[in-house]
Amino acid sequence: MIRVLFVCLGNICRSPMAQFVFKQIVSEYGMSDNFEIDSAATESYNEMCHAGIYYGTRNLLNAKRIPFEEHYSRQIRKCDYEYYDYIIAMDNSNIRDIESIVGQDTKHKIFRLLDFTEQPRNIKDPWYTGNFEEAYQDIAEGCQAFLGFLNNSVTKNIRV
Ligand code: 4NP
């Protein structure tokens, strides 16, 4: 079982989008049973408001026919660092914020999603840009690249 936690600032736009896009991709490859996939925030304000997935992300997922369940924002905790194998951030500031909560990444579990692609970059926050389609294109590219990275690591381990 590979445990993956996607993380963004608010956990209502980008990281739940990544959570359900990645779930859809692994299910298309028949690999759902191999994964536990969730998402979390670096900030706590949306958890305090019991905020669900933002309507921009909901509309996008519906438009792309990507199944999703209700998800309520929650802040990442120190114990998540032990539990999850991969903690995948949307941008550089997420990484700094995650490390301020969980401590230094001594086990090398924290990554930025688009660092798995040919063009490493941040995923712009659609909460501010209003561009959910752009976030989706980046997230879909990153999730495919991340799965490619995982498949390569598994193959390498089998060869060794
Ligand atoms: P996210 O976007 O980090 O992609 O979920 C945001 C959502 C909410 C807020 C900030 C960013 N907010 O300030 O409430």
GROMACS .gro file of C-alpha atoms and ligand atoms in nm:
model
  174
    1MET     CA    1   0.000   0.000   0.000
    2ILE     CA    2   0.134   0.341  -0.098
    3ARG     CA    3  -0.001   0.627   0.111
    4VAL     CA    4  -0.017   0.967  -0.055
    5LEU     CA    5  -0.118   1.298   0.103
    6PHE     CA    6  -0.167   1.598  -0.128
    7VAL     CA    7  -0.122   1.931   0.049
    8CYS     CA    8  -0.204   2.294  -0.034
    9LEU     CA    9  -0.275   2.610   0.163
   10GLY     CA   10  -0.649   2.580   0.219
   11ASN     CA   11  -0.730   2.216   0.122
   12ILE     CA   12  -1.042   2.327  -0.062
   13CYS     CA   13  -0.913   2.396  -0.417
   14ARG     CA   14  -0.588   2.238  -0.540
   15SER     CA   15  -0.513   1.947  -0.304
   16PRO     CA   16  -0.864   1.795  -0.316
   17MET     CA   17  -0.850   1.835  -0.695
   18ALA     CA   18  -0.518   1.646  -0.696
   19GLN     CA   19  -0.660   1.385  -0.456
   20PHE     CA   20  -0.950   1.298  -0.688
   21VAL     CA   21  -0.759   1.336  -1.016
   22PHE     CA   22  -0.491   1.098  -0.885
   23LYS     CA   23  -0.757   0.857  -0.756
   24GLN     CA   24  -0.915   0.855  -1.101
   25ILE     CA   25  -0.581   0.792  -1.274
   26VAL     CA   26  -0.484   0.501  -1.048
   27SER     CA   27  -0.832   0.352  -1.089
   28GLU     CA   28  -0.793   0.368  -1.470
   29TYR     CA   29  -0.474   0.167  -1.431
   30GLY     CA   30  -0.655  -0.083  -1.203
   31MET     CA   31  -0.429   0.015  -0.913
   32SER     CA   32  -0.681   0.157  -0.664
   33ASP     CA   33  -0.618  -0.120  -0.411
   34ASN     CA   34  -0.251  -0.025  -0.399
   35PHE     CA   35  -0.314   0.330  -0.282
   36GLU     CA   36  -0.448   0.530   0.007
   37ILE     CA   37  -0.497   0.889  -0.110
   38ASP     CA   38  -0.603   1.192   0.095
   39SER     CA   39  -0.540   1.566   0.115
   40ALA     CA   40  -0.475   1.829   0.382
   41ALA     CA   41  -0.409   2.201   0.437
   42THR     CA   42  -0.116   2.390   0.582
   43GLU     CA   43  -0.352   2.649   0.735
   44SER     CA   44  -0.617   2.570   0.993
   45TYR     CA   45  -0.881   2.833   0.913
   46ASN     CA   46  -1.082   2.620   0.670
   47GLU     CA   47  -1.081   2.331   0.917
   48MET     CA   48  -1.217   2.569   1.181
   49CYS     CA   49  -1.496   2.672   0.939
   50HIS     CA   50  -1.556   2.304   0.850
   51ALA     CA   51  -1.513   2.404   0.484
   52GLY     CA   52  -1.584   2.150   0.210
   53ILE     CA   53  -1.444   2.145  -0.144
   54TYR     CA   54  -1.472   2.490  -0.306
   55TYR     CA   55  -1.735   2.519  -0.580
   56GLY     CA   56  -1.471   2.601  -0.846
   57THR     CA   57  -1.303   2.265  -0.786
   58ARG     CA   58  -1.640   2.085  -0.763
   59ASN     CA   59  -1.750   2.234  -1.096
   60LEU     CA   60  -1.421   2.141  -1.257
   61LEU     CA   61  -1.435   1.780  -1.133
   62ASN     CA   62  -1.797   1.749  -1.249
   63ALA     CA   63  -1.711   1.896  -1.591
   64LYS     CA   64  -1.424   1.645  -1.632
   65ARG     CA   65  -1.644   1.358  -1.506
   66ILE     CA   66  -1.399   1.286  -1.225
   67PRO     CA   67  -1.576   1.118  -0.932
   68PHE     CA   68  -1.530   1.273  -0.588
   69GLU     CA   69  -1.671   1.239  -0.239
   70GLU     CA   70  -1.727   1.509   0.020
   71HIS     CA   71  -1.403   1.619   0.176
   72TYR     CA   72  -1.362   1.864   0.463
   73SER     CA   73  -1.051   2.071   0.503
   74ARG     CA   74  -0.813   1.959   0.773
   75GLN     CA   75  -0.471   2.082   0.869
   76ILE     CA   76  -0.173   1.849   0.826
   77ARG     CA   77  -0.044   1.710   1.157
   78LYS     CA   78   0.296   1.590   1.269
   79CYS     CA   79   0.172   1.226   1.276
   80ASP     CA   80   0.082   1.251   0.903
   81TYR     CA   81   0.453   1.269   0.830
   82GLU     CA   82   0.502   0.924   0.985
   83TYR     CA   83   0.188   0.773   0.832
   84TYR     CA   84   0.214   0.885   0.469
   85ASP     CA   85   0.483   0.769   0.225
   86TYR     CA   86   0.453   1.072  -0.002
   87ILE     CA   87   0.351   1.424   0.097
   88ILE     CA   88   0.291   1.614  -0.225
   89ALA     CA   89   0.278   1.994  -0.215
   90MET     CA   90   0.140   2.228  -0.478
   91ASP     CA   91   0.398   2.506  -0.441
   92ASN     CA   92   0.718   2.605  -0.263
   93SER     CA   93   0.541   2.793   0.013
   94ASN     CA   94   0.342   2.478   0.095
   95ILE     CA   95   0.672   2.294   0.146
   96ARG     CA   96   0.800   2.557   0.388
   97ASP     CA   97   0.468   2.552   0.576
   98ILE     CA   98   0.457   2.170   0.590
   99GLU     CA   99   0.809   2.160   0.735
  100SER     CA  100   0.716   2.419   0.995
  101ILE     CA  101   0.446   2.177   1.116
  102VAL     CA  102   0.606   1.833   1.074
  103GLY     CA  103   0.973   1.931   1.113
  104GLN     CA  104   1.260   1.867   0.873
  105ASP     CA  105   1.202   1.622   0.590
  106THR     CA  106   1.461   1.371   0.713
  107LYS     CA  107   1.287   1.078   0.540
  108HIS     CA  108   1.261   1.262   0.205
  109LYS     CA  109   0.886   1.224   0.179
  110ILE     CA  110   0.797   1.579   0.080
  111PHE     CA  111   0.780   1.669  -0.291
  112ARG     CA  112   0.636   1.944  -0.509
  113LEU     CA  113   0.393   1.789  -0.760
  114LEU     CA  114   0.530   1.952  -1.073
  115ASP     CA  115   0.887   1.856  -0.981
  116PHE     CA  116   0.796   1.514  -1.126
  117THR     CA  117   0.744   1.679  -1.468
  118GLU     CA  118   0.989   1.807  -1.728
  119GLN     CA  119   0.909   2.166  -1.625
  120PRO     CA  120   0.928   2.195  -1.246
  121ARG     CA  121   0.709   2.482  -1.124
  122ASN     CA  122   0.445   2.585  -0.873
  123ILE     CA  123   0.076   2.525  -0.929
  124LYS     CA  124  -0.090   2.867  -0.917
  125ASP     CA  125  -0.367   2.894  -0.663
  126PRO     CA  126  -0.708   2.918  -0.837
  127TRP     CA  127  -0.850   3.067  -0.516
  128TYR     CA  128  -0.660   3.380  -0.625
  129THR     CA  129  -0.637   3.337  -1.006
  130GLY     CA  130  -0.991   3.207  -1.057
  131ASN     CA  131  -0.844   2.973  -1.322
  132PHE     CA  132  -0.948   2.620  -1.223
  133GLU     CA  133  -0.886   2.482  -1.573
  134GLU     CA  134  -0.520   2.588  -1.558
  135ALA     CA  135  -0.485   2.428  -1.213
  136TYR     CA  136  -0.645   2.110  -1.350
  137GLN     CA  137  -0.407   2.093  -1.650
  138ASP     CA  138  -0.107   2.128  -1.416
  139ILE     CA  139  -0.244   1.882  -1.162
  140ALA     CA  140  -0.328   1.620  -1.429
  141GLU     CA  141   0.023   1.655  -1.576
  142GLY     CA  142   0.181   1.628  -1.230
  143CYS     CA  143  -0.027   1.328  -1.126
  144GLN     CA  144   0.062   1.135  -1.444
  145ALA     CA  145   0.429   1.218  -1.392
  146PHE     CA  146   0.412   1.118  -1.024
  147LEU     CA  147   0.261   0.780  -1.115
  148GLY     CA  148   0.538   0.736  -1.373
  149PHE     CA  149   0.794   0.810  -1.102
  150LEU     CA  150   0.632   0.552  -0.870
  151ASN     CA  151   0.624   0.288  -1.143
  152ASN     CA  152   0.993   0.350  -1.216
  153SER     CA  153   1.084   0.317  -0.848
  154VAL     CA  154   0.890  -0.010  -0.819
  155THR     CA  155   1.052  -0.151  -1.133
  156LYS     CA  156   1.398  -0.048  -1.008
  157ASN     CA  157   1.336  -0.216  -0.672
  158ILE     CA  158   1.224  -0.537  -0.842
  159ARG     CA  159   1.542  -0.539  -1.057
  160VAL     CA  160   1.758  -0.491  -0.746
  1614NP     P1  161  -0.603   2.605  -0.198
  1614NP     O1  162  -0.662   2.752  -0.218
  1614NP     O2  163  -0.477   2.622  -0.115
  1614NP     O3  164  -0.571   2.560  -0.338
  1614NP     O4  165  -0.710   2.523  -0.132
  1614NP     C1  166  -0.702   2.834  -0.112
  1614NP     C2  167  -0.828   2.819  -0.058
  1614NP     C3  168  -0.871   2.901   0.046
  1614NP     C4  169  -0.786   2.999   0.093
  1614NP     C5  170  -0.658   3.014   0.039
  1614NP     C6  171  -0.617   2.932  -0.064
  1614NP     N1  172  -0.829   3.085   0.197
  1614NP     O5  173  -0.760   3.185   0.224
  1614NP     O6  174  -0.934   3.056   0.260
   0.00000   0.00000   0.00000
